[in-house]
Coordinates of C-alpha atoms and ligand atoms in Angstrom, one line a residue:
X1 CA -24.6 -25.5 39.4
X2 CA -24.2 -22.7 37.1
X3 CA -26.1 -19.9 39.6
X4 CA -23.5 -21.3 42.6
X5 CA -21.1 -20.4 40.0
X6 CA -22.1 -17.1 39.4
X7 CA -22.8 -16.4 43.3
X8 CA -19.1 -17.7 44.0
X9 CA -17.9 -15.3 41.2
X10 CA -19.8 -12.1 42.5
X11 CA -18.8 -13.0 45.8
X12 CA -15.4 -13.3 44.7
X13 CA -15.5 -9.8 43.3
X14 CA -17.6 -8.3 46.5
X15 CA -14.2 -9.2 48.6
X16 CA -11.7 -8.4 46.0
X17 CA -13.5 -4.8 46.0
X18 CA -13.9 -4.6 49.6
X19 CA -10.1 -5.8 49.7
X20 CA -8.9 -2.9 47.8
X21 CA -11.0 -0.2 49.4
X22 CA -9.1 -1.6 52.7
X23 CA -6.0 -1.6 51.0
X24 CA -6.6 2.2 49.5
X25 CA -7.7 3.6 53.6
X26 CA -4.5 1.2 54.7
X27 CA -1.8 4.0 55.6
X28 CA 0.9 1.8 54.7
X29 CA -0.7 1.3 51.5
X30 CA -1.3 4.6 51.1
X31 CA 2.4 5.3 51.8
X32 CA 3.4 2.8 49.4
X33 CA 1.2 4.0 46.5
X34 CA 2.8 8.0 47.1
X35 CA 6.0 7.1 46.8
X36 CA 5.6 4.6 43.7
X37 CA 3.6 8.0 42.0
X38 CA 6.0 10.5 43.0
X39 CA 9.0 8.3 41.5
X40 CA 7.1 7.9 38.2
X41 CA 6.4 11.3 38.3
X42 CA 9.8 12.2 38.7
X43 CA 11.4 10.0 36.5
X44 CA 9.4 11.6 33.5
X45 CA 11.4 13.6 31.4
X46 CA 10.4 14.8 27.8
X47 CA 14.4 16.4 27.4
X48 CA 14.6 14.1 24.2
X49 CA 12.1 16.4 22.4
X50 CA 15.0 18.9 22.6
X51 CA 17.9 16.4 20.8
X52 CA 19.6 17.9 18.0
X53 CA 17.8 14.9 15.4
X54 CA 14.8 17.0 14.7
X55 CA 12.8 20.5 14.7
X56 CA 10.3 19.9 16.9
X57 CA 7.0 22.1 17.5
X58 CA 4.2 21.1 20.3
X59 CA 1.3 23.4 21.1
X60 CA 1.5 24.5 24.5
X61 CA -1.8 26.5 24.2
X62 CA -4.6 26.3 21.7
X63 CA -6.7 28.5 22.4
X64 CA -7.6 32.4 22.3
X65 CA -9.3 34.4 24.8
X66 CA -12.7 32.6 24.7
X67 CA -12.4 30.1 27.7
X68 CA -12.2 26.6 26.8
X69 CA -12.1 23.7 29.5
X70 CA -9.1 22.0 28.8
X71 CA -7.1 24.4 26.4
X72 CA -4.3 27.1 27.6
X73 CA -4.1 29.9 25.3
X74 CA -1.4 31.2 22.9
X75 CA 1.0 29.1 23.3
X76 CA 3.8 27.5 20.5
X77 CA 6.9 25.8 21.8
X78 CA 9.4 25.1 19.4
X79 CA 12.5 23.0 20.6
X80 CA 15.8 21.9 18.7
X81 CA 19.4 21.7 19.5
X82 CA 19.1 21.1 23.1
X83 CA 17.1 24.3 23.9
X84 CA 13.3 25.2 23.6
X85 CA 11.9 28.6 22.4
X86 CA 8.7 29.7 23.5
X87 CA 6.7 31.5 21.0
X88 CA 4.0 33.7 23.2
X89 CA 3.0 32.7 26.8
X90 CA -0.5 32.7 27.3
X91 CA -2.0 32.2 30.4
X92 CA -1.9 28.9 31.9
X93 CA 0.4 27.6 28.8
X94 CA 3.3 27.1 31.6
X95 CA 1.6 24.6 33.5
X96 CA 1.2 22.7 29.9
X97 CA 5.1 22.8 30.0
X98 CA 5.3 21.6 33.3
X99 CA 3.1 18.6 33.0
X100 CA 5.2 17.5 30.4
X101 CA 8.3 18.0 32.1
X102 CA 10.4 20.0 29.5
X103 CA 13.4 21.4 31.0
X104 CA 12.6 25.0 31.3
X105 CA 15.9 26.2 32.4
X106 CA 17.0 25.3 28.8
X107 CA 14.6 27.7 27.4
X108 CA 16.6 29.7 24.5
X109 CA 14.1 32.9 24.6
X110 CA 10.7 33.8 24.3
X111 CA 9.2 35.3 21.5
X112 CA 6.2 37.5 21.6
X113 CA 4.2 38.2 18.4
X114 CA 2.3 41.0 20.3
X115 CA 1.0 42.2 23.3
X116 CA -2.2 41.3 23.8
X117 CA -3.1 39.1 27.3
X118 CA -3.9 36.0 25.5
X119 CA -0.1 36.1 24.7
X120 CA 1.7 37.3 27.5
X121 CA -0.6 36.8 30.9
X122 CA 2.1 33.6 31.4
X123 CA 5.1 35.4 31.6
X124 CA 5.9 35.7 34.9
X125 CA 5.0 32.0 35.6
X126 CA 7.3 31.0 33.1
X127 CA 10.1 32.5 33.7
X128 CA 9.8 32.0 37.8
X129 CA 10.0 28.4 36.7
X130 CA 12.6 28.5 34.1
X131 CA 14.8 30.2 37.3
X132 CA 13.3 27.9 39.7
X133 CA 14.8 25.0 37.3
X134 CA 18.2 26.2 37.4
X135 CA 18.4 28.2 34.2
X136 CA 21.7 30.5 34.9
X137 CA 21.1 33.8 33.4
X138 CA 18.0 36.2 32.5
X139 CA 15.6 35.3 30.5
X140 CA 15.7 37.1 26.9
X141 CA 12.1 38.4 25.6
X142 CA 11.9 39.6 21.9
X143 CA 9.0 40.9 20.6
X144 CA 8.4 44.8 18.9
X145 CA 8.7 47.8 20.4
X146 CA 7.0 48.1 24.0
X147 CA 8.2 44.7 24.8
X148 CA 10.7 47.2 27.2
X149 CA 7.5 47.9 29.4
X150 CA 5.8 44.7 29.4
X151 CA 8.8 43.0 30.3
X152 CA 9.8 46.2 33.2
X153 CA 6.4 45.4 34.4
X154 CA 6.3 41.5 34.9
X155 CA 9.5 42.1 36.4
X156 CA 8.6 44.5 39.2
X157 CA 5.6 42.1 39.7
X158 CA 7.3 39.2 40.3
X159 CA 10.3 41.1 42.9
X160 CA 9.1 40.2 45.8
X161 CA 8.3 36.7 44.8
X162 CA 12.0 36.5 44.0
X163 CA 13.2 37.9 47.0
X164 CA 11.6 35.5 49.2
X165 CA 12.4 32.5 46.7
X166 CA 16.1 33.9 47.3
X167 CA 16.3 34.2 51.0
X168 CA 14.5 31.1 51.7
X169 CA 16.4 28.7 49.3
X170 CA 20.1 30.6 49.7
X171 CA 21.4 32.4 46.6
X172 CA 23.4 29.6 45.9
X173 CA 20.5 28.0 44.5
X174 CA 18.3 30.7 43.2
X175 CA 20.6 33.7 42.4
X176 CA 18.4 37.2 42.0
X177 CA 21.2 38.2 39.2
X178 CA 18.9 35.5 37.0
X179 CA 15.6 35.8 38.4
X180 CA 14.7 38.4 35.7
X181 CA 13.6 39.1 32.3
X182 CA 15.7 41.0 30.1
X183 CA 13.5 42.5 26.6
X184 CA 15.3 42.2 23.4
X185 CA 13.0 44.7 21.1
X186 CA 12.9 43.3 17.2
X187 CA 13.3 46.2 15.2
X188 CA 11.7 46.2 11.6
X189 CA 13.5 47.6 8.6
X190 CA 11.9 50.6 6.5
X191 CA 10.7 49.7 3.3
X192 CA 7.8 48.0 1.5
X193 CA 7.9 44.2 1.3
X194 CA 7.7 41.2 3.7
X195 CA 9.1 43.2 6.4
X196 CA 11.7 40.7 8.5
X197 CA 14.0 41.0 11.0
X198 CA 16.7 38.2 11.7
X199 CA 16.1 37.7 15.9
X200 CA 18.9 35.5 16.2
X201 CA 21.4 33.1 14.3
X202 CA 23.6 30.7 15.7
X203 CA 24.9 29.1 12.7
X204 CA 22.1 26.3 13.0
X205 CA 19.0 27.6 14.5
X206 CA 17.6 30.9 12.3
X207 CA 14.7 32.9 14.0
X208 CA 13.1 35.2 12.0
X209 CA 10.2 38.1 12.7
X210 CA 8.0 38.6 10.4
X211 CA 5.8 41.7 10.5
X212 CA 2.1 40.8 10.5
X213 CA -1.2 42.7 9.8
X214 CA -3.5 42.6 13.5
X215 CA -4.8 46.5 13.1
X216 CA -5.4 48.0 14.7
X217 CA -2.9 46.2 17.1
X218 CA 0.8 46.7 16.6
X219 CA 3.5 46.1 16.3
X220 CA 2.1 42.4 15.5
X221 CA 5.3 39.7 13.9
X222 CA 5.4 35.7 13.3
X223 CA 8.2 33.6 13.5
X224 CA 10.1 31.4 11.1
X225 CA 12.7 28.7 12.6
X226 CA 15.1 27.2 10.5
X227 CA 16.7 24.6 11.5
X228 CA 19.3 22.1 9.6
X229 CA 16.8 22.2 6.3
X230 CA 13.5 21.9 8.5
X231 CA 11.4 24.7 9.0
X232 CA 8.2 26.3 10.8
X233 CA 6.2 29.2 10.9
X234 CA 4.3 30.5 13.6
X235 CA 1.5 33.1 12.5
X236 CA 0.7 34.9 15.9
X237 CA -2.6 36.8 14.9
X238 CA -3.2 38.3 11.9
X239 CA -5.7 38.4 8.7
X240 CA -4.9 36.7 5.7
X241 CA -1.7 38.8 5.0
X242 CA 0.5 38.6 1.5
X243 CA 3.5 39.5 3.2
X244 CA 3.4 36.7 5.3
X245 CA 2.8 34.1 3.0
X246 CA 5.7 35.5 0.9
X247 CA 7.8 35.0 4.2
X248 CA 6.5 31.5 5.0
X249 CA 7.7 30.3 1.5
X250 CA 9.0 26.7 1.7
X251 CA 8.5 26.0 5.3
X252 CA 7.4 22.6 6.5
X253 CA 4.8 23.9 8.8
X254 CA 2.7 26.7 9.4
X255 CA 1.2 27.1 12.8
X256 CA -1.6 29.6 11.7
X257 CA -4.2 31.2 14.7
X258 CA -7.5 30.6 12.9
X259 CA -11.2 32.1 13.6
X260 CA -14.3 31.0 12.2
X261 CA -15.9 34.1 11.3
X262 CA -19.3 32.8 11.1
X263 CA -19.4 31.6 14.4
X264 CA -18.2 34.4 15.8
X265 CA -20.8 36.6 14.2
X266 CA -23.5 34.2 15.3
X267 CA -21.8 34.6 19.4
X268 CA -22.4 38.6 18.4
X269 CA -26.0 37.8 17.4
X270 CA -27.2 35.9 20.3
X271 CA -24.8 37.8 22.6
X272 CA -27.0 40.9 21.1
X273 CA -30.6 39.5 21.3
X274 CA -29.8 37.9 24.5
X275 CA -29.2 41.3 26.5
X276 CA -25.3 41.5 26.8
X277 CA -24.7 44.4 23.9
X278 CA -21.0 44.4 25.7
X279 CA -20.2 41.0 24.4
X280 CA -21.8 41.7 21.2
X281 CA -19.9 44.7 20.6
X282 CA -16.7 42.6 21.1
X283 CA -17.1 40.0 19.2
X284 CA -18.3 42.0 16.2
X285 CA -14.6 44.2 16.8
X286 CA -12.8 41.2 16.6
X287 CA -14.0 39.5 13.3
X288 CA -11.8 41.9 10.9
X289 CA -8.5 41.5 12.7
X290 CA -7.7 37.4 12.6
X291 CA -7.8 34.7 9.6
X292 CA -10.6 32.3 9.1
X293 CA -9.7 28.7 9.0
X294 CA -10.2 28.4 5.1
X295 CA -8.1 31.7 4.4
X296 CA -5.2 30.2 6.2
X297 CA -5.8 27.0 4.1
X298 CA -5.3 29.4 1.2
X299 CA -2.1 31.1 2.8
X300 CA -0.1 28.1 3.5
X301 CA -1.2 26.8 -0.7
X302 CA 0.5 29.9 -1.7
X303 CA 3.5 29.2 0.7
X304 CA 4.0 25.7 0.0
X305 CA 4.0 24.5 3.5
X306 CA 3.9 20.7 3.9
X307 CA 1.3 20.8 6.9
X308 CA -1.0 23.5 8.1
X309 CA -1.5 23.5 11.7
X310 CA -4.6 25.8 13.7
X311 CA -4.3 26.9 16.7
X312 CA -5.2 29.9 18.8
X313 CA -8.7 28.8 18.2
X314 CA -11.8 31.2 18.3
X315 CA -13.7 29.7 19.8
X316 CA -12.5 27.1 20.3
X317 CA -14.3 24.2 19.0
X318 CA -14.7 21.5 21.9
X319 CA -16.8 18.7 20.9
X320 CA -17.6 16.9 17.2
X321 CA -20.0 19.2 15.6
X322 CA -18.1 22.2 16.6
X323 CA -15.1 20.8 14.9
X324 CA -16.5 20.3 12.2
X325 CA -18.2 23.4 11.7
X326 CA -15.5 25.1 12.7
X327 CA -13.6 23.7 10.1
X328 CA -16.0 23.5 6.8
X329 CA -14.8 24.4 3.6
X330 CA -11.2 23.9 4.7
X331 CA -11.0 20.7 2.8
X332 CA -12.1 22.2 -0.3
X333 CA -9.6 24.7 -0.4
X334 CA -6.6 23.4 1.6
X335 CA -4.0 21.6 -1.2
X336 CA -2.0 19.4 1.6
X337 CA -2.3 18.5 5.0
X338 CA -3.8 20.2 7.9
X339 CA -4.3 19.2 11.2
X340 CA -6.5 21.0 14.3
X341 CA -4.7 21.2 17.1
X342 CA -5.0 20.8 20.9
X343 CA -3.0 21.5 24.0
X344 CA 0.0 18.8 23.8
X345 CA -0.4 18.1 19.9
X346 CA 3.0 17.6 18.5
X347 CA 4.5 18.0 15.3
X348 CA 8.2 16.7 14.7
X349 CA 10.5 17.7 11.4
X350 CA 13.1 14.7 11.3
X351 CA 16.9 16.7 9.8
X352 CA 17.9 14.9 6.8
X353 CA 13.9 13.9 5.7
X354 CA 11.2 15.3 4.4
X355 CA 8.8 13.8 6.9
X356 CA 6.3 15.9 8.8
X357 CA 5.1 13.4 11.7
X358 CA 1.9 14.0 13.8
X359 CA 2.1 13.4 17.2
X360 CA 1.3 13.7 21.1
X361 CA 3.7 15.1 23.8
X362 CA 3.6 12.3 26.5
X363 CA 2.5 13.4 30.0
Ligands
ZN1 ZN1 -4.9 36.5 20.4
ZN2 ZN1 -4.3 39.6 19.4

């Protein structure tokens, strides 16, 4: 009695399975199935991340130039009062705001902390899909001197793109006039001191650069938002840098680019006994120019900030015992909260509470 049972129940699963598979080559099925996907896909929306309620920070790129499978590199987008403000544009960060379906024609500017690719090899993409979305006028770049000919140059890249986008689609739809970039250099004051440059105030939203220390790369700035009493501070690469802590003073958040110095210098060790001297060379360059997870734990003590956040991760660690090498010793020092970050983390700063709340963009 009980092996009929089970024969009826395999051979009830046997047709259910050979059901669907008929169902799935089916191309009325198949039809069916599209259109149900392509309405859910299109009725996603993540525009709520941008409501006036909260400062609101989601990591559109973790990572740093090392390749990692399923990271986009530097990548910060920081969203309040109905418009989002990208903070570098690393490549393949865009198609992290796309998945999510942020509206990129509300994007308020983007902010470059310097020039190196891992920051700006995104730019055109973003700001062809920004236009493509139906934002109205160019897109405003600020970043230190020499953002003029980075921003000249994506431009002139991306013309013929925009002329055909323009004569295909009618002007109407896709007007050349703001298809373009337009750079808005961040000028630092003379003087000793945190060196900081208000980038733009609106009465609500403050966005300040901060001058970091990436030698010899420069100019090199962060950037603090302030927004209706919640704050954020986004470190772009730097070592541990006095200045910048003194800047980041109060803040709810630092976003701080972290590398773990050991493990570089063990990639420069095998990189060397294993015959690429090239690599080697690199990653022994790169070690005294960005902050180790545990001296960013000791920068954001000094500054006070509620939650310490790493990204721009080198290398990043992909798998458990990475992670936690990657991170040791950061409990012992750190004085607060810290979390590792991935490609979609999301970190939200409710106005009117002191709450930092750790979260996922939905996609
Ligand atoms: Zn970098
Ligand atoms: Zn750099």
């Amino acid at each position: 009695m009980r092996i009929s049972k089970a024969i009826v129940t395999v051979f009830g699963a046997l047709f259910a399975a050979l059901g669907l598979s008929f169902a799935a080559h089916n191309p009325k099925v198949q039809d069916a199935l599209l259109t149900k996907a392509a309405r859910t896909q299109v009725a996603r929306n993540n525009k709520a991340l941008l409501g006036d309620d909260a400062l609101r920070v989601a990591i559109c790129g973790s990572s740093a130039p090392l390749p990692s499978p399923d990271r986009a590199k530097a990548c910060v987008a920081v969203m309040a009062g109905g418009k989002v403000y990208i903070v570098d544009s690393g490549p393949e960060s865009t198609k992290n705001l796309m998945r999510w379906s942020l509206p990129l024609d509300q994007v308020g500017g983007v902010l470059l902390t310097h020039f190196h690719s891992d920051h700006i090899g995104d730019l055109g993409e973003l700001n062809l899909q920004s236009w493509v979305q139906g934002r109205a006028a160019p897109m405003p770049v600020y970043g230190g001197p020499g953002v003029e000919q980075v921003v000249a140059g994506f431009n002139t890249a991306y013309a013929q793109d925009e002329v055909y986008r323009t004569a295909h689609h009618t002007a109407q739809l896709l007007p050349s006039a703001a298809g373009t970039m337009i750079a808005r250099p961040v000028i630092m004051p003379e003087g000793a001191g945190p060196r900081t440059a208000v980038v733009m105030d609106d009465g609500r939203m403050k966005i300040t650069a901060i001058e970091t220390n990436h030698a010899p790369v420069g100019p090199a700035y962060a950037y603090r938002f302030d927004y209706r009493g919640r704050s954020m501070v986004v470190t772009g690469d730097t070592t541990a840098w006095a200045p910048l802590v003194e800047a980041s003073r109060g803040a709810d958040v630092m976003v701080s680019e972290a590398m773990n110095r050991e493990m570089v210098a063990n990639l420069q060790k095998v990189t060397g006994e294993s015959g690429r001297p090239r690599v080697s060379h690199i990653m022994h360059d790169i070690q005294s120019y960005h902050v180790s997870p545990t001296e960013a734990a000791a920068m954001a003590n000094t500054a006070g900030v509620k939650l310490l956040v790493f990204y721009h991760l080198l290398p990043a660690p992909d798998n458990a015992v990475l992670r936690a090498v990657f991170t040791r010793g950061v409990d012992d020092v750190r004085k607060g909260r810290w979390d590792l970050s991935r490609d979609g983390s999301l970190y939200s700063l409710p106005v009117g509470s002191p709450d930092v709340l750790i979260g996922k963009v939905a996609d």
